[in-house]
Coordinates of C-alpha atoms in Angstrom, one line a residue:
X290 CA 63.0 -13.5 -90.7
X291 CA 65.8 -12.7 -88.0
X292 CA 65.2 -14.8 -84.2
X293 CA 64.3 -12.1 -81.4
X294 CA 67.1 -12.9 -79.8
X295 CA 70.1 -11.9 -83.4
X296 CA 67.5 -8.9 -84.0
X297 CA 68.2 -7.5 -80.4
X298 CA 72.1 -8.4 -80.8
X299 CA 72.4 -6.3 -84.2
X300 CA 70.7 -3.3 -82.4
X301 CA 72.8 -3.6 -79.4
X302 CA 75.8 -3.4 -81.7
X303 CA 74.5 -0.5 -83.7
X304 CA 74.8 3.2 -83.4
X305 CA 72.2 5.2 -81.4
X306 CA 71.5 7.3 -84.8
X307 CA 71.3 4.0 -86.7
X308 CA 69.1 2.6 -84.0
X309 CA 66.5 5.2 -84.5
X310 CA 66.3 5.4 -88.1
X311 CA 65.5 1.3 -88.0
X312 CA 63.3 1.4 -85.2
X313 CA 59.9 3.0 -87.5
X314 CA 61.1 -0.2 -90.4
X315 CA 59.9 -2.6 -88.2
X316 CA 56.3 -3.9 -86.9
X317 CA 55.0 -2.8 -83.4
X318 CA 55.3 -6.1 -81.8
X319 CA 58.9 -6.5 -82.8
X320 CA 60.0 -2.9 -81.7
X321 CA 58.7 -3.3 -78.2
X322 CA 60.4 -6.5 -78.2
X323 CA 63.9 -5.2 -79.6
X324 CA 63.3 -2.4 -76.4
X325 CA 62.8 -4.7 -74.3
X326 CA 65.6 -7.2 -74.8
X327 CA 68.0 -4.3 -74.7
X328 CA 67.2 -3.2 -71.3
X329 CA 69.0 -6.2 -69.6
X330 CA 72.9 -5.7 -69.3
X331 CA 75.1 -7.5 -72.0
X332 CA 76.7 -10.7 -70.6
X333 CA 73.4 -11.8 -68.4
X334 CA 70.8 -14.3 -69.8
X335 CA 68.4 -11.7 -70.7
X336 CA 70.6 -10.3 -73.3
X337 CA 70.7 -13.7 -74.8
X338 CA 67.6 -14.7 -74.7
X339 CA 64.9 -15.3 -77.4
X340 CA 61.2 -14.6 -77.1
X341 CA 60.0 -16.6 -79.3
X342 CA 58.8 -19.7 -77.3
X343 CA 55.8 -21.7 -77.6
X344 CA 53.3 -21.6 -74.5
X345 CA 50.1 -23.6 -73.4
X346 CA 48.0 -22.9 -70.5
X347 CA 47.6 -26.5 -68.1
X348 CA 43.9 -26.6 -68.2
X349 CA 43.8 -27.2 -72.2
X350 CA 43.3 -30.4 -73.6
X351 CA 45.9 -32.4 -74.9
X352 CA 44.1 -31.6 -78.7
X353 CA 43.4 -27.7 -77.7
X354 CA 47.3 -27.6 -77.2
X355 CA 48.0 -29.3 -80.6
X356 CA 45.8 -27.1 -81.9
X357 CA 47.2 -24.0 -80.9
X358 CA 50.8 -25.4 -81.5
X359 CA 49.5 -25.3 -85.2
X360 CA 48.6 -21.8 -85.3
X361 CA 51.8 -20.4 -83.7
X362 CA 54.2 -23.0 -84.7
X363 CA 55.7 -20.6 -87.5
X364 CA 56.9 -17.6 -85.6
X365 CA 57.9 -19.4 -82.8
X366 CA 62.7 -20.7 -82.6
X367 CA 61.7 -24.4 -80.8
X368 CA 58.4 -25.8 -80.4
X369 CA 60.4 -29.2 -79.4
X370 CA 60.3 -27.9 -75.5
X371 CA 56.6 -26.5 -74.5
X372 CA 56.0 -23.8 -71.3
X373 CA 53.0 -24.3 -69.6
X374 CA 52.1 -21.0 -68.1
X375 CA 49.1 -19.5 -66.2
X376 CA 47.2 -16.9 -66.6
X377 CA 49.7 -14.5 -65.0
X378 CA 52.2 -15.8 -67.2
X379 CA 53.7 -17.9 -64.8
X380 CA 55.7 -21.2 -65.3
X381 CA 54.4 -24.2 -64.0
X382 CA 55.3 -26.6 -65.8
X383 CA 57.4 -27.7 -69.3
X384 CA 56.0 -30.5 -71.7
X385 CA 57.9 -32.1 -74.6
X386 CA 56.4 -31.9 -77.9
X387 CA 57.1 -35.8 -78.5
X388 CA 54.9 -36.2 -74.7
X389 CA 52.1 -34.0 -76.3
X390 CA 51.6 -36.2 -79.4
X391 CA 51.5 -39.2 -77.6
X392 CA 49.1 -38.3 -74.6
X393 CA 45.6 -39.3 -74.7
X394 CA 43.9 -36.7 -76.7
X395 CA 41.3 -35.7 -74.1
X396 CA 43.9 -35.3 -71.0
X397 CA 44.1 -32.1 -69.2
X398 CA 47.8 -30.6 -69.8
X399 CA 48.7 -30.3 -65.8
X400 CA 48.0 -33.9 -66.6
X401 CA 51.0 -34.6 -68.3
X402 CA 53.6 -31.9 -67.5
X403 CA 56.8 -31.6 -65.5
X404 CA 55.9 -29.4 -62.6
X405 CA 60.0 -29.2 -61.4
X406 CA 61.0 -27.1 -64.2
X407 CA 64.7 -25.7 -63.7
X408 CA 64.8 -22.0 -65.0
X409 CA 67.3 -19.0 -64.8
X410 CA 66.7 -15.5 -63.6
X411 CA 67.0 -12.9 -66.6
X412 CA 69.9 -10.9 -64.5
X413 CA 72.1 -14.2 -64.2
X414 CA 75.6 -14.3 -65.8
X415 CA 75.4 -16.2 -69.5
X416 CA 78.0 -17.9 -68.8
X417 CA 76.1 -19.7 -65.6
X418 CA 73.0 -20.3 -67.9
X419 CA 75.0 -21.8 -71.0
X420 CA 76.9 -24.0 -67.9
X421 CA 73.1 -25.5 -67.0
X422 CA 72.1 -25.8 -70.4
X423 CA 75.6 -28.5 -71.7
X424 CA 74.8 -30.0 -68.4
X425 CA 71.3 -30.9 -68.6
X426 CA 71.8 -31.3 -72.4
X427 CA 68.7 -28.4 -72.7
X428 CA 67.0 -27.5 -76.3
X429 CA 66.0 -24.5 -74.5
X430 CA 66.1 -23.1 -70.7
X431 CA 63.2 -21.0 -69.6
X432 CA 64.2 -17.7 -68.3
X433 CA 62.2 -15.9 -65.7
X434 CA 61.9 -12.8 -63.4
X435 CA 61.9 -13.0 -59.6
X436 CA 58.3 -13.8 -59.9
X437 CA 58.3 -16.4 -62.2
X438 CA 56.9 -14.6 -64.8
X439 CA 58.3 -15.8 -68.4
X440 CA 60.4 -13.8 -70.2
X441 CA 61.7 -15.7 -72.4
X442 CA 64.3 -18.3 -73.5
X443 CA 68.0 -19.3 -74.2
X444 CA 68.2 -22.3 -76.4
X445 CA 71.1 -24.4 -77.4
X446 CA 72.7 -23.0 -80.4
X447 CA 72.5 -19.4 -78.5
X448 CA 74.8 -21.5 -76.0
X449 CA 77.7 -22.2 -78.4
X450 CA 78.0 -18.1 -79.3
X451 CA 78.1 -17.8 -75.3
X452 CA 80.6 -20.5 -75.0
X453 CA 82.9 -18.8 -77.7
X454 CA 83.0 -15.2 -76.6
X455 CA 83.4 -16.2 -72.9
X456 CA 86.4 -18.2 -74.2
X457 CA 87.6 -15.8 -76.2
X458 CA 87.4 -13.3 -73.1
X459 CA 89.5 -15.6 -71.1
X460 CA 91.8 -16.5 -73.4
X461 CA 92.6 -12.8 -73.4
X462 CA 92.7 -12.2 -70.1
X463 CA 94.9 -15.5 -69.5
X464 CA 97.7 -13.7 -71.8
X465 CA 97.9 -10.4 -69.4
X466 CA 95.3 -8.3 -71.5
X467 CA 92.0 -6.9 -70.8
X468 CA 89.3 -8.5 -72.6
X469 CA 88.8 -6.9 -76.3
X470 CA 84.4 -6.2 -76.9
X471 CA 85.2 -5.7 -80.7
X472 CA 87.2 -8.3 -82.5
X473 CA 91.0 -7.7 -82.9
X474 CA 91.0 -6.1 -86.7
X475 CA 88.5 -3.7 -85.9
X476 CA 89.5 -2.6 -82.1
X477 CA 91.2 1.1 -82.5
X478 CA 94.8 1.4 -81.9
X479 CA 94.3 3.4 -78.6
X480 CA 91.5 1.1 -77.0
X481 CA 94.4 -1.7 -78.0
X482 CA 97.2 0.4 -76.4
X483 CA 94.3 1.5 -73.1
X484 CA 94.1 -2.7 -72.4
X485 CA 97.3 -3.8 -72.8
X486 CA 99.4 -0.8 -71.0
X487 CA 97.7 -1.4 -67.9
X488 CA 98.8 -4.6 -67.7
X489 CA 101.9 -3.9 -68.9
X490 CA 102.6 -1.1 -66.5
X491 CA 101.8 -3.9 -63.5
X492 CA 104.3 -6.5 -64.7
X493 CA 106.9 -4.0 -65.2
X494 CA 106.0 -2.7 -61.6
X495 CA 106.4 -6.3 -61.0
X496 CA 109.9 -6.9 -62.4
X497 CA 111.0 -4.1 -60.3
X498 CA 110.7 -5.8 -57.3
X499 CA 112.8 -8.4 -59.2
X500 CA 115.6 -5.9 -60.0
X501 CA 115.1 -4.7 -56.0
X502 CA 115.3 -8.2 -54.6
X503 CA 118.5 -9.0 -56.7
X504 CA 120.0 -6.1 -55.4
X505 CA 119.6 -7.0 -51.9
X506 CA 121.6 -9.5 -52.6
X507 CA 124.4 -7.4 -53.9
X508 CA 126.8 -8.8 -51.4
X509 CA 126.8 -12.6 -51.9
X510 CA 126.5 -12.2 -55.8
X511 CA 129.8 -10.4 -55.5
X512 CA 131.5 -13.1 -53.6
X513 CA 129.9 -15.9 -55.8
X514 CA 129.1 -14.2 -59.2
X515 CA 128.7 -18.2 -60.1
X516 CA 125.5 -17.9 -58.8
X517 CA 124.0 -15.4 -60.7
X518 CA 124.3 -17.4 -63.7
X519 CA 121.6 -19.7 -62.4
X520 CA 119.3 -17.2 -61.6
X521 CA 117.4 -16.8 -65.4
X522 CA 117.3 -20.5 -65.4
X523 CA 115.8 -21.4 -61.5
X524 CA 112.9 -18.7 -61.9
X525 CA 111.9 -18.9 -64.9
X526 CA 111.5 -22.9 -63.8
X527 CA 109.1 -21.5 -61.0
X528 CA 107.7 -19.0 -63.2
X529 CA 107.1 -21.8 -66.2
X530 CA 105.4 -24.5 -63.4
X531 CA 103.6 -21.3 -62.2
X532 CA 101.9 -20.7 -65.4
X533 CA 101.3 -24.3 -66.1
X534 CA 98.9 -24.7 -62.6
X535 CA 97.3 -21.4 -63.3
X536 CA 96.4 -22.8 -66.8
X537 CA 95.0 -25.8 -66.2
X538 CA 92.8 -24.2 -62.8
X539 CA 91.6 -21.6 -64.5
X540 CA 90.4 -23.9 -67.5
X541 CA 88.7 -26.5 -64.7
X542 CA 87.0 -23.7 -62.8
X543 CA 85.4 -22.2 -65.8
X544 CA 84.2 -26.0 -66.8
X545 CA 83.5 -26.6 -63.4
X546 CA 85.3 -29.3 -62.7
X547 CA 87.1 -27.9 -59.6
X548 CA 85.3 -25.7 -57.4
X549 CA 86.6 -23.6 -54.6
X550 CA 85.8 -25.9 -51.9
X551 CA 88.3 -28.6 -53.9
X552 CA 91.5 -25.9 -52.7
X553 CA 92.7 -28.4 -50.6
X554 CA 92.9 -31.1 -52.9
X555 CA 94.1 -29.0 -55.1
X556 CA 97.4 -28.0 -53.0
X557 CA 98.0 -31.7 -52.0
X558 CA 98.0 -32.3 -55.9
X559 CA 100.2 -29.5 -57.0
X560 CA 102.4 -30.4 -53.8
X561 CA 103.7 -33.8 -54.8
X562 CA 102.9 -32.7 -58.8
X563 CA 105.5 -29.6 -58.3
X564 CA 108.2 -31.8 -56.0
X565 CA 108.0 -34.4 -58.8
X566 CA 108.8 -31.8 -61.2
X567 CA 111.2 -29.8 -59.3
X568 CA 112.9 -33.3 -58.8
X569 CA 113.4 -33.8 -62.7
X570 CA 114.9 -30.6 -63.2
X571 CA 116.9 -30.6 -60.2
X572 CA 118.5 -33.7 -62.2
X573 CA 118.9 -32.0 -64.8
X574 CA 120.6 -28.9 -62.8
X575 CA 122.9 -31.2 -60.6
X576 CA 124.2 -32.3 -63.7
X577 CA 124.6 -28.9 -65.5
X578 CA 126.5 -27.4 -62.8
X579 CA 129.0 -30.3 -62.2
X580 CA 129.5 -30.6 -66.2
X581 CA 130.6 -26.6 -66.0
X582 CA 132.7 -27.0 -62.3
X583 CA 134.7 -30.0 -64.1
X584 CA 135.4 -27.3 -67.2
X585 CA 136.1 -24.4 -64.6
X586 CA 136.8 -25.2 -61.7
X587 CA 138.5 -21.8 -60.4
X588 CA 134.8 -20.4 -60.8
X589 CA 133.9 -22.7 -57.7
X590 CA 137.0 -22.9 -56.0
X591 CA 136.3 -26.6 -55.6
X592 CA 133.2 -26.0 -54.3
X593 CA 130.9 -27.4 -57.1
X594 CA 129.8 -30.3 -55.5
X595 CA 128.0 -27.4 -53.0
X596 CA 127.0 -25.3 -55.6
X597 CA 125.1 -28.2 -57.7
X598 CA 123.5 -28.9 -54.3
X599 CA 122.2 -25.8 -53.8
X600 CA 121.0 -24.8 -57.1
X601 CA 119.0 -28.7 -57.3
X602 CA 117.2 -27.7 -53.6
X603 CA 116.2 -24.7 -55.2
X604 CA 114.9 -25.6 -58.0
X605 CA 112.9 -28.7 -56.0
X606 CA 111.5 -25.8 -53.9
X607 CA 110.5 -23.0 -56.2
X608 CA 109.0 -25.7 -59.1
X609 CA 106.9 -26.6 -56.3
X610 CA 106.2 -23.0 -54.8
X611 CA 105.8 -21.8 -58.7
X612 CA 102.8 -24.5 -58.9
X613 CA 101.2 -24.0 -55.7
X614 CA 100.8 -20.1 -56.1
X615 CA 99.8 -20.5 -60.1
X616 CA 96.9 -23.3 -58.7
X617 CA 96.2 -21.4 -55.6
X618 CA 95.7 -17.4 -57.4
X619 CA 93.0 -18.5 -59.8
X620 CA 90.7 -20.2 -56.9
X621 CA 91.5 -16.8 -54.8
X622 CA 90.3 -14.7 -57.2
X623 CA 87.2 -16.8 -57.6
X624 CA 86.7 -17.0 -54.0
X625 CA 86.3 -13.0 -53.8
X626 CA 84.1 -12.7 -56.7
X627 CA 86.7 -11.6 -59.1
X628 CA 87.8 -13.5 -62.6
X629 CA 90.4 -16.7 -61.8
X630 CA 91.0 -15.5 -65.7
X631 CA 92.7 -12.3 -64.8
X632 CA 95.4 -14.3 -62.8
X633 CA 97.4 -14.6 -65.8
X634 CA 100.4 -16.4 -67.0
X635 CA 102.6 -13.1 -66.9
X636 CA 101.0 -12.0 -63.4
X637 CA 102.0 -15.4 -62.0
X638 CA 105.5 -15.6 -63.3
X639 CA 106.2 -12.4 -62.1
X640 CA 105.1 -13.0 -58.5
X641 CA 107.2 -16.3 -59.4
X642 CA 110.1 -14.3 -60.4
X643 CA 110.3 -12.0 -57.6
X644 CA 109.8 -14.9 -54.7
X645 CA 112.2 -16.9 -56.5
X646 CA 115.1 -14.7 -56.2
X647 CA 114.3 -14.8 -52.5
X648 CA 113.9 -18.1 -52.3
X649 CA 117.0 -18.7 -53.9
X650 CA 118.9 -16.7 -52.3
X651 CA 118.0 -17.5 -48.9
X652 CA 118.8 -21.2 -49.8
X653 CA 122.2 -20.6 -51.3
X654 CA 123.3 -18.4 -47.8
X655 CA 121.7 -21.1 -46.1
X656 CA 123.9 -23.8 -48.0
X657 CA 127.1 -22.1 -48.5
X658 CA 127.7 -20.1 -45.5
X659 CA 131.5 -20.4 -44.7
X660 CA 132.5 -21.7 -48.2
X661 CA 131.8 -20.0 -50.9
X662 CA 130.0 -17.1 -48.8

């Protein structure tokens, strides 16, 4: 038959109507259990987990516990891992099956057991609970209510579905679109158009500013159109570098190998990571522009010496401003309880796009006041 845990997953997915019709086909015992699994939220460990664990009470003998294991052995997912429970269906302790079989027969359970037992509430996130399971390389993690009381557990392979819908959520969030419940094929059209229009409508808003900074800068792009042919190139540099950090942070936060407290590290990294780069392309820019000024030169009325200058600063600035906000947005997010995966790609370019021009801008007055300016 179907684990408690795939039973209570295809009711969750099913229509109320559907529901009810199925709910007289099966027995007593599993109906209560289906209800009960479905009261805790999706996305927490309680919708995950599976009732079907094996439990001995500490005062039974090694044997008694054998003996029972026999009788219930068939109905229960893992009888590898054993909760030792008391008569309020506490835990107290856990007890491997391989420590069982080689006790000494006529040992008391408490005996034997592990009394530090590390459990999850049924409320916490899935994600947190699949996290402690690859970590302490778990068969199965004992889920409990504030009282201790067993409820039930999440075991292993429940851990890999866990891992690949919270990755599939991120993913989607990562490219600028709400996370899809239903799979792609069978999402309507409209729920499609509903998550990716919001997002769509904020980057636009986003490149507005973009167009609005630009044409602050009306002036000095008139005096030295040469300088708005750089602009595609220097922010989408920032923009690229931008969405590179936020990549990589979002991905180490969600395998926890940076935490929040690391931001400091974290800028000092993405500091000397983004001058470094900045510094390659600013090569590669320096060059550009003096390969153009030798084939026309009225376009920098001899000036291209300046111009290569200030396009190279610019770039070594905003490759390194692009990778500090793209590291520094996902940990924000984090630290006020919100997604790091919603600080996606296309949000950070944008914010790169629009400080860019600025930044740009300011550097090229800055640079060429009283020469090309």
């Amino acid at each position: 038959g179907m684990s408690s845990d795939d039973r209570a997953d295809l009711f969750r997915y099913l229509p109320e109507a559907a529901r009810e019709r199925l709910y007289p086909m099966l027995a007593q015992a599993e109906r209560n259990d289906v209800k009960r699994l479905l009261e805790f939220k999706e996305g927490t460990a309680g919708s995950v987990m599976s009732t079907e664990y094996a439990t001995i009470r500490p005062d039974m003998t090694v044997s008694e516990a054998l003996e029972h294991l026999r009788h219930v052995a068939p109905q229960r997912e893992t009888i590898y891992v054993l909760f030792v429970v008391d008569e309020q269906r506490r835990l107290v302790g856990v007890v491997s099956l391989r420590e069982l079989i080689t006790a000494v027969t006529g040992s008391k359970v408490f005996s034997i057991m592990r009394r530090e037992v590390i459990s999850a509430r049924a409320t916490a996130d899935r994600e947190e609970v699949a996290a402690l399971i690859s970590k302490y390389d778990f068969l199965a993690l004992p889920i409990v209510d504030e009282n201790d009381v067993m409820l039930g557990i999440v075991t292993h392979d429940d851990v890999i579905d866990v891992i690949e819908a919270e990755a599939t959520e991120d993913a989607q969030k990562v490219g600028g679109v709400e996370a899809l419940e239903l799979p792609y094929l069978e999402t309507p059209v409209l729920t499609m158009v509903r998550k990716r229009g919001l997002w769509l409508v904020l980057l636009f808003v986003g490149q507005m500013f973009t167009a609005n900074a630009m044409s602050h800068f009306e002036n000095e792009i008139m005096v030295a159109l040469v300088l708005a042919l750089f602009v595609p190139m220097i922010i989408s540099s920032g923009g690229n570098s931008g969405g590179q950090a936020a990549s990589l942070i979002i991905r180490a936060l969600a395998v926890g190998e940076v935490r929040i407290s690391d931001w400091w590290r974290v800028v000092r990294r993405e500091v000397i990571t983004g001058l470094m780069l900045g510094g390659l392309l600013g090569v590669l820019g320096f060059v550009q522009v003096l390969v153009r000024a030798w084939f026309s030169p009225q376009e920098y009325r001899g000036h291209g010496m300046l111009v290569a200058a200030t396009i190279t600063v610019s770039l070594v600035v905003i490759v390194m401003w692009g990778s500090l906000a793209g590291s520094m947005l996902p940990i924000l997010l984090k630290r006020l309880g919100l997604d790091p995966a919603t600080s996606s790609t296309p949000f950070v370019a944008t914010l790169c796009d629009v400080t860019g021009i600025v930044i740009y801008f300011a550097i090229a007055i800055f640079m060429l006041r009283g020469t090309l300016l």
